[in-house]
Amino acid sequence: MAEATHRRRVFSGVQPTGGLTLGNYLGAVKRFVAMQDEGEAETIYCLVDMHAITAGWPGREALRAATHELAAAFLACGLDPARSIIFNQSQVPAHAELAWIFNCVARLGWLNRMTQFKDKAGRDREAASVGLFAYPNLMAADILVYHATHVPVGEDQKQHLELTRDIAAKFNNDFGAPDFFPLAEPVIEGAATRVMSLRDGTKKMSKSDASDMSRINLTDDADTIALKIRKARTDPEPLPGSVEGLESRPEARNLVNIYAALADTTPQEVLAEFAGRPFSEFKPRLADLTVATLAPISQRMRELMADPGELDRVLGEGADRAAAIAEPILAQTYDIIGFVRSRRMATGA
Ligand code: TRP
């Protein structure tokens, strides 16, 4: 499949919407860093700002601030521009250009089945933007314009990855270009990294939850983190001795999962240490661990955000390197289709 004809390349994207949480860190960015550090593949991480306007415009300053915040978070969490390509989508036009091609490849019926569109469009589908509907085509373009083979994403993006594979296969087939686009594989997060709300263990931790007590923000200070964990909803039972004992105890399971993810261990190991102990003992330990992990990150984020010019320089440099990979692939795509090539395309510049 992807491995057979294409060299290993990792791509992922995150929307700059502002307000990053512990969930973004444990569920996405931490894994991006691990894949970078493994050094087995080229790693490309994109701030998908063009996706960030599909459900409405946040405003000029807000979008810019969110892009800077996300770039700062990427760097503060350990992504290194010397080892990963880090950039924002709108600086590399090849994404939008390939997305147009995919608008002509993907079928309405395929997009109609996307559950994220249904969720985001809500009741009034007629009022949703065409961009929100075509969102998965742009996502497929993000991935395939690099011939990426592995895509670390959350469980909620699995359907979009399947669509990406369908688009790749249909393009390869219809345009007579076998194996041109790889069938990229999702690298789905483990259960331990799916961080849930601190108020309701059945809901994902989200920056859009009405209650700030439901989440830990990457920019929260130590006292706030400790308070939120102390007040986190739990049940009155002590911690069980095994993971089976966490079934039907979503809040307990969430806190154990968070602890395990932060400590780079398994929920089993955590329970081996805390079996039979009350939450009044577990929570302070979890708070200490969370603060110890996040304090250096939020400190570094603040420093980085104080110098947006430097962030722009890093993103610009990343965009140049991204474009150097994407443009020749787009040029080949255009050639396969039969577009008469412009001078820009012919020189690959
Ligand atoms: N849709 C993804 C999300 O909401 C973000 C995204 C856009 C993405 N383009 C991508 C993720 C390409 C992986 C690869 O999480």
CSV table of C-alpha atoms and ligand atoms in Angstrom, one decimal:
chain,number,residue,atom,x,y,z
A,1,MET,CA,0.0,0.0,0.0
A,2,ALA,CA,1.4,3.4,0.9
A,3,GLU,CA,4.6,1.9,2.1
A,4,ALA,CA,5.3,0.0,-1.1
A,5,THR,CA,5.6,2.9,-3.4
A,6,HIS,CA,6.0,5.9,-1.3
A,7,ARG,CA,8.6,6.8,1.3
A,8,ARG,CA,7.4,7.3,4.8
A,9,ARG,CA,6.2,10.9,5.4
A,10,VAL,CA,4.1,12.1,8.3
A,11,PHE,CA,1.6,15.0,7.9
A,12,SER,CA,-0.9,16.4,10.3
A,13,GLY,CA,-2.9,19.6,10.7
A,14,VAL,CA,-4.5,21.5,13.6
A,15,GLN,CA,-6.9,24.4,13.2
A,16,PRO,CA,-5.9,27.6,14.8
A,17,THR,CA,-9.0,28.4,16.8
A,18,GLY,CA,-7.4,29.7,20.0
A,19,GLY,CA,-7.5,28.3,23.5
A,20,LEU,CA,-5.4,25.2,23.4
A,21,THR,CA,-6.1,22.6,26.1
A,22,LEU,CA,-4.4,19.7,27.8
A,23,GLY,CA,-6.5,17.6,25.4
A,24,ASN,CA,-4.8,19.2,22.4
A,25,TYR,CA,-1.4,18.5,24.0
A,26,LEU,CA,-1.9,14.9,25.0
A,27,GLY,CA,-4.1,14.0,22.1
A,28,ALA,CA,-2.1,15.6,19.3
A,29,VAL,CA,0.9,17.7,19.8
A,30,LYS,CA,2.7,15.3,22.2
A,31,ARG,CA,2.4,12.6,19.5
A,32,PHE,CA,3.6,14.9,16.8
A,33,VAL,CA,6.7,15.5,18.9
A,34,ALA,CA,7.3,11.8,19.5
A,35,MET,CA,7.0,11.1,15.7
A,36,GLN,CA,9.5,13.9,15.1
A,37,ASP,CA,11.9,12.6,17.7
A,38,GLU,CA,11.7,9.0,16.4
A,39,GLY,CA,13.3,10.4,13.3
A,40,GLU,CA,12.0,7.6,11.1
A,41,ALA,CA,10.1,9.9,8.7
A,42,GLU,CA,10.0,13.4,7.6
A,43,THR,CA,7.4,15.2,9.7
A,44,ILE,CA,5.2,18.0,8.4
A,45,TYR,CA,2.9,19.9,10.8
A,46,CYS,CA,0.5,22.4,9.4
A,47,LEU,CA,-1.6,25.2,11.0
A,48,VAL,CA,-4.7,24.8,8.9
A,49,ASP,CA,-5.9,28.4,8.8
A,50,MET,CA,-8.0,28.0,5.7
A,51,HIS,CA,-10.0,25.3,7.5
A,52,ALA,CA,-10.4,27.8,10.4
A,53,ILE,CA,-12.8,30.0,8.3
A,54,THR,CA,-15.1,27.2,7.1
A,55,ALA,CA,-17.5,27.6,10.0
A,56,GLY,CA,-17.4,31.4,10.2
A,57,TRP,CA,-14.7,34.1,10.3
A,58,PRO,CA,-13.3,34.7,13.8
A,59,GLY,CA,-12.1,38.2,12.8
A,60,ARG,CA,-8.8,39.3,11.5
A,61,GLU,CA,-7.0,39.9,14.8
A,62,ALA,CA,-8.5,36.8,16.4
A,63,LEU,CA,-7.4,34.6,13.5
A,64,ARG,CA,-3.9,36.0,13.6
A,65,ALA,CA,-3.7,35.6,17.4
A,66,ALA,CA,-4.9,32.0,17.2
A,67,THR,CA,-2.3,31.2,14.6
A,68,HIS,CA,0.4,32.7,16.7
A,69,GLU,CA,-0.8,30.9,19.8
A,70,LEU,CA,-0.8,27.6,18.0
A,71,ALA,CA,2.6,28.1,16.5
A,72,ALA,CA,3.9,29.0,20.0
A,73,ALA,CA,2.3,25.9,21.4
A,74,PHE,CA,3.9,23.7,18.7
A,75,LEU,CA,7.3,25.1,19.5
A,76,ALA,CA,6.9,25.2,23.3
A,77,CYS,CA,5.8,21.5,23.3
A,78,GLY,CA,8.9,20.5,21.5
A,79,LEU,CA,8.4,20.7,17.8
A,80,ASP,CA,11.6,21.8,16.3
A,81,PRO,CA,11.7,23.7,13.0
A,82,ALA,CA,15.1,22.2,12.3
A,83,ARG,CA,13.6,18.7,12.3
A,84,SER,CA,10.0,19.3,11.3
A,85,ILE,CA,8.4,21.5,8.7
A,86,ILE,CA,6.0,23.8,10.6
A,87,PHE,CA,3.9,26.3,8.6
A,88,ASN,CA,0.4,27.7,8.0
A,89,GLN,CA,-1.7,26.4,5.2
A,90,SER,CA,-2.6,29.7,3.5
A,91,GLN,CA,1.1,30.4,2.8
A,92,VAL,CA,1.3,27.4,0.5
A,93,PRO,CA,-1.2,27.8,-2.4
A,94,ALA,CA,-0.7,24.3,-3.6
A,95,HIS,CA,-3.1,23.1,-0.9
A,96,ALA,CA,-6.0,25.1,-2.3
A,97,GLU,CA,-5.1,24.3,-5.8
A,98,LEU,CA,-5.1,20.6,-5.3
A,99,ALA,CA,-8.3,20.9,-3.2
A,100,TRP,CA,-10.0,22.2,-6.4
A,101,ILE,CA,-9.0,19.1,-8.3
A,102,PHE,CA,-10.4,17.0,-5.5
A,103,ASN,CA,-13.6,19.0,-5.6
A,104,CYS,CA,-13.9,17.4,-9.1
A,105,VAL,CA,-12.9,13.9,-7.8
A,106,ALA,CA,-14.9,13.5,-4.6
A,107,ARG,CA,-18.6,12.7,-5.1
A,108,LEU,CA,-21.5,14.7,-3.5
A,109,GLY,CA,-22.7,11.4,-2.0
A,110,TRP,CA,-19.4,10.8,-0.3
A,111,LEU,CA,-19.4,14.2,1.3
A,112,ASN,CA,-23.0,13.9,2.3
A,113,ARG,CA,-22.0,11.0,4.5
A,114,MET,CA,-19.5,13.0,6.6
A,115,THR,CA,-20.7,13.1,10.2
A,116,GLN,CA,-18.5,16.1,11.1
A,117,PHE,CA,-20.3,18.2,8.4
A,118,LYS,CA,-23.7,17.1,9.8
A,119,ASP,CA,-22.6,18.0,13.4
A,120,LYS,CA,-21.1,21.3,12.4
A,121,ALA,CA,-23.8,22.4,10.1
A,122,GLY,CA,-26.4,21.6,12.6
A,123,ARG,CA,-30.1,21.9,11.8
A,124,ASP,CA,-29.8,24.6,9.1
A,125,ARG,CA,-27.7,22.8,6.5
A,126,GLU,CA,-28.8,25.3,3.8
A,127,ALA,CA,-27.0,28.0,5.7
A,128,ALA,CA,-23.6,26.1,6.0
A,129,SER,CA,-20.8,27.4,3.8
A,130,VAL,CA,-19.7,25.4,0.7
A,131,GLY,CA,-16.3,25.5,2.3
A,132,LEU,CA,-17.6,23.6,5.4
A,133,PHE,CA,-19.0,21.0,3.0
A,134,ALA,CA,-15.8,20.7,1.0
A,135,TYR,CA,-13.7,20.8,4.1
A,136,PRO,CA,-12.6,17.1,3.7
A,137,ASN,CA,-11.4,17.7,0.2
A,138,LEU,CA,-9.1,20.4,1.4
A,139,MET,CA,-7.9,18.1,4.1
A,140,ALA,CA,-7.2,15.4,1.6
A,141,ALA,CA,-5.2,17.9,-0.4
A,142,ASP,CA,-3.2,18.9,2.7
A,143,ILE,CA,-2.1,15.3,3.0
A,144,LEU,CA,-1.7,14.3,-0.6
A,145,VAL,CA,0.0,17.3,-1.9
A,146,TYR,CA,3.0,16.0,0.1
A,147,HIS,CA,2.4,12.4,-0.8
A,148,ALA,CA,2.2,11.8,3.0
A,149,THR,CA,1.8,8.2,4.1
A,150,HIS,CA,1.0,8.5,7.8
A,151,VAL,CA,-1.4,10.9,9.5
A,152,PRO,CA,-1.6,11.2,13.3
A,153,VAL,CA,-5.2,12.2,14.1
A,154,GLY,CA,-7.9,11.8,16.6
A,155,GLU,CA,-10.6,9.1,16.4
A,156,ASP,CA,-13.0,11.8,15.1
A,157,GLN,CA,-11.0,12.3,12.0
A,158,LYS,CA,-11.0,8.6,10.9
A,159,GLN,CA,-13.9,9.1,8.5
A,160,HIS,CA,-12.0,12.0,6.8
A,161,LEU,CA,-9.0,9.8,6.4
A,162,GLU,CA,-11.0,7.1,4.8
A,163,LEU,CA,-12.4,9.7,2.4
A,164,THR,CA,-8.8,10.8,1.7
A,165,ARG,CA,-7.9,7.3,0.7
A,166,ASP,CA,-11.0,7.1,-1.5
A,167,ILE,CA,-10.1,10.3,-3.3
A,168,ALA,CA,-6.5,9.1,-3.8
A,169,ALA,CA,-7.7,5.8,-5.2
A,170,LYS,CA,-10.3,7.4,-7.5
A,171,PHE,CA,-7.8,9.9,-8.8
A,172,ASN,CA,-5.2,7.3,-9.4
A,173,ASN,CA,-7.8,5.2,-11.2
A,174,ASP,CA,-9.7,7.8,-13.2
A,175,PHE,CA,-6.7,9.7,-14.4
A,176,GLY,CA,-4.7,6.6,-15.3
A,177,ALA,CA,-1.9,7.2,-12.7
A,178,PRO,CA,-1.6,4.1,-10.7
A,179,ASP,CA,0.1,4.6,-7.3
A,180,PHE,CA,0.5,8.4,-7.9
A,181,PHE,CA,-1.2,9.4,-4.6
A,182,PRO,CA,-0.5,7.1,-1.7
A,183,LEU,CA,-3.3,5.6,0.4
A,184,ALA,CA,-2.3,7.5,3.6
A,185,GLU,CA,-2.9,5.7,6.8
A,186,PRO,CA,-4.3,7.2,9.9
A,187,VAL,CA,-2.3,6.8,13.1
A,188,ILE,CA,-5.1,7.0,15.7
A,189,GLU,CA,-4.5,8.1,19.3
A,190,GLY,CA,-4.8,5.5,22.0
A,191,ALA,CA,-7.6,5.6,24.6
A,192,ALA,CA,-5.2,7.1,27.1
A,193,THR,CA,-4.8,10.3,25.1
A,194,ARG,CA,-8.4,11.0,24.6
A,195,VAL,CA,-8.8,13.6,27.2
A,196,MET,CA,-12.4,14.2,28.5
A,197,SER,CA,-14.0,17.1,30.3
A,198,LEU,CA,-13.3,17.5,34.0
A,199,ARG,CA,-17.0,18.1,34.6
A,200,ASP,CA,-18.4,15.2,32.5
A,201,GLY,CA,-16.2,12.2,31.7
A,202,THR,CA,-18.3,11.3,28.7
A,203,LYS,CA,-17.6,14.6,26.8
A,204,LYS,CA,-14.4,15.5,25.1
A,205,MET,CA,-12.4,18.3,26.8
A,206,SER,CA,-13.1,21.3,24.6
A,207,LYS,CA,-12.2,24.9,24.4
A,208,SER,CA,-15.8,25.7,23.5
A,209,ASP,CA,-17.3,24.2,26.6
A,210,ALA,CA,-19.2,26.9,28.6
A,211,SER,CA,-17.4,26.1,31.8
A,212,ASP,CA,-13.7,26.9,32.1
A,213,MET,CA,-13.5,24.4,35.0
A,214,SER,CA,-14.1,21.6,32.4
A,215,ARG,CA,-10.7,22.0,30.9
A,216,ILE,CA,-7.1,22.8,31.5
A,217,ASN,CA,-5.7,25.4,29.2
A,218,LEU,CA,-2.1,25.3,28.2
A,219,THR,CA,-1.8,28.8,29.5
A,220,ASP,CA,-3.3,28.2,32.9
A,221,ASP,CA,-1.1,28.9,35.9
A,222,ALA,CA,-0.2,26.4,38.6
A,223,ASP,CA,-2.9,27.5,41.1
A,224,THR,CA,-5.6,27.4,38.4
A,225,ILE,CA,-4.5,23.9,37.4
A,226,ALA,CA,-4.5,22.6,41.0
A,227,LEU,CA,-7.9,24.2,41.6
A,228,LYS,CA,-9.5,22.6,38.5
A,229,ILE,CA,-8.2,19.2,39.3
A,230,ARG,CA,-9.3,19.5,43.0
A,231,LYS,CA,-12.8,20.4,41.8
A,232,ALA,CA,-12.8,17.8,39.0
A,233,ARG,CA,-15.9,15.7,39.2
A,234,THR,CA,-15.4,12.1,40.5
A,235,ASP,CA,-17.4,9.4,42.3
A,236,PRO,CA,-17.0,8.6,46.0
A,237,GLU,CA,-15.3,5.2,45.5
A,238,PRO,CA,-11.6,4.8,45.9
A,239,LEU,CA,-9.5,3.9,42.9
A,240,PRO,CA,-9.9,0.4,41.6
A,241,GLY,CA,-7.1,-2.1,41.3
A,242,SER,CA,-7.5,-2.7,37.5
A,243,VAL,CA,-8.8,-1.0,34.4
A,244,GLU,CA,-11.9,-3.1,34.4
A,245,GLY,CA,-12.9,-1.4,37.6
A,246,LEU,CA,-13.0,1.9,35.7
A,247,GLU,CA,-15.8,0.8,33.5
A,248,SER,CA,-18.9,2.9,34.0
A,249,ARG,CA,-16.8,5.4,36.0
A,250,PRO,CA,-15.9,7.8,33.2
A,251,GLU,CA,-14.6,10.6,35.4
A,252,ALA,CA,-12.3,8.3,37.3
A,253,ARG,CA,-11.1,6.7,34.1
A,254,ASN,CA,-10.4,10.1,32.6
A,255,LEU,CA,-8.2,11.2,35.5
A,256,VAL,CA,-6.3,7.9,35.5
A,257,ASN,CA,-5.8,8.2,31.7
A,258,ILE,CA,-4.5,11.8,32.0
A,259,TYR,CA,-2.1,10.7,34.7
A,260,ALA,CA,-0.9,7.8,32.6
A,261,ALA,CA,-0.4,9.9,29.5
A,262,LEU,CA,1.5,12.6,31.4
A,263,ALA,CA,3.7,10.0,33.1
A,264,ASP,CA,4.3,8.1,29.9
A,265,THR,CA,2.9,5.0,31.4
A,266,THR,CA,-0.2,2.9,31.2
A,267,PRO,CA,-3.5,3.1,33.2
A,268,GLN,CA,-2.7,-0.3,34.6
A,269,GLU,CA,0.6,0.9,36.1
A,270,VAL,CA,-1.1,4.0,37.6
A,271,LEU,CA,-3.8,1.8,39.2
A,272,ALA,CA,-1.1,-0.6,40.5
A,273,GLU,CA,0.3,2.4,42.4
A,274,PHE,CA,-3.0,4.0,43.6
A,275,ALA,CA,-5.4,1.0,44.0
A,276,GLY,CA,-7.7,1.5,47.0
A,277,ARG,CA,-6.6,5.1,47.5
A,278,PRO,CA,-9.2,7.9,47.6
A,279,PHE,CA,-9.3,10.7,45.1
A,280,SER,CA,-8.2,13.1,47.9
A,281,GLU,CA,-4.8,11.4,47.6
A,282,PHE,CA,-4.7,10.9,43.9
A,283,LYS,CA,-5.8,14.4,42.8
A,284,PRO,CA,-2.9,16.3,44.4
A,285,ARG,CA,-0.4,13.9,42.8
A,286,LEU,CA,-2.2,14.4,39.4
A,287,ALA,CA,-2.1,18.2,39.9
A,288,ASP,CA,1.6,18.1,40.7
A,289,LEU,CA,2.3,16.1,37.6
A,290,THR,CA,0.2,18.3,35.4
A,291,VAL,CA,1.8,21.5,36.7
A,292,ALA,CA,5.3,20.0,36.3
A,293,THR,CA,4.5,19.2,32.6
A,294,LEU,CA,2.6,22.3,31.7
A,295,ALA,CA,4.6,25.0,33.6
A,296,PRO,CA,7.6,25.0,31.3
A,297,ILE,CA,5.3,24.8,28.2
A,298,SER,CA,3.2,27.8,29.2
A,299,GLN,CA,6.2,29.8,30.2
A,300,ARG,CA,7.8,29.2,26.8
A,301,MET,CA,4.5,29.9,25.1
A,302,ARG,CA,4.4,33.3,26.7
A,303,GLU,CA,7.9,34.1,25.7
A,304,LEU,CA,7.3,33.0,22.1
A,305,MET,CA,4.0,34.9,21.8
A,306,ALA,CA,5.7,38.1,23.0
A,307,ASP,CA,7.7,38.0,19.7
A,308,PRO,CA,5.2,37.4,16.9
A,309,GLY,CA,7.8,38.6,14.3
A,310,GLU,CA,9.9,35.6,15.2
A,311,LEU,CA,6.9,33.2,14.9
A,312,ASP,CA,6.2,34.7,11.5
A,313,ARG,CA,9.8,34.1,10.5
A,314,VAL,CA,9.6,30.4,11.6
A,315,LEU,CA,6.3,29.9,9.8
A,316,GLY,CA,7.5,31.6,6.6
A,317,GLU,CA,10.6,29.4,6.5
A,318,GLY,CA,8.5,26.3,7.0
A,319,ALA,CA,6.2,27.5,4.2
A,320,ASP,CA,9.1,27.7,1.8
A,321,ARG,CA,10.2,24.2,2.7
A,322,ALA,CA,6.7,22.9,2.4
A,323,ALA,CA,6.2,24.6,-1.0
A,324,ALA,CA,9.4,23.0,-2.3
A,325,ILE,CA,7.8,19.6,-1.7
A,326,ALA,CA,4.2,20.4,-2.7
A,327,GLU,CA,4.8,22.4,-5.9
A,328,PRO,CA,6.5,19.6,-7.9
A,329,ILE,CA,3.8,17.2,-6.8
A,330,LEU,CA,1.1,19.7,-7.9
A,331,ALA,CA,2.9,20.2,-11.2
A,332,GLN,CA,2.9,16.4,-11.8
A,333,THR,CA,-0.8,16.3,-10.9
A,334,TYR,CA,-1.5,19.1,-13.4
A,335,ASP,CA,0.5,17.3,-16.0
A,336,ILE,CA,-1.4,14.0,-15.4
A,337,ILE,CA,-4.7,15.9,-15.9
A,338,GLY,CA,-3.5,17.6,-19.1
A,339,PHE,CA,-3.4,21.2,-18.0
A,340,VAL,CA,-1.0,23.1,-20.2
A,341,ARG,CA,1.7,24.0,-17.8
A,342,SER,CA,2.5,27.6,-16.9
A,343,ARG,CA,6.0,28.8,-16.6
A,344,ARG,CA,5.8,28.7,-12.8
A,345,MET,CA,4.9,25.1,-12.9
A,346,ALA,CA,7.4,24.2,-15.6
A,347,THR,CA,10.3,25.5,-13.5
A,348,GLY,CA,8.8,24.1,-10.3
A,349,ALA,CA,9.5,27.4,-8.7
B,1,TRP,N1,-9.7,18.2,10.3
B,1,TRP,C1,-8.6,18.1,11.2
B,1,TRP,C2,-9.2,18.3,12.6
B,1,TRP,O1,-10.2,19.0,12.8
B,1,TRP,C3,-7.6,19.1,10.9
B,1,TRP,C4,-6.9,18.9,9.6
B,1,TRP,C5,-7.0,19.6,8.5
B,1,TRP,C6,-6.0,17.8,9.4
B,1,TRP,N2,-6.2,19.1,7.6
B,1,TRP,C7,-5.6,18.0,8.0
B,1,TRP,C8,-5.5,16.7,10.2
B,1,TRP,C9,-4.7,17.0,7.5
B,1,TRP,C10,-4.7,15.8,9.6
B,1,TRP,C11,-4.2,16.0,8.2
B,1,TRP,O2,-8.6,17.8,13.6
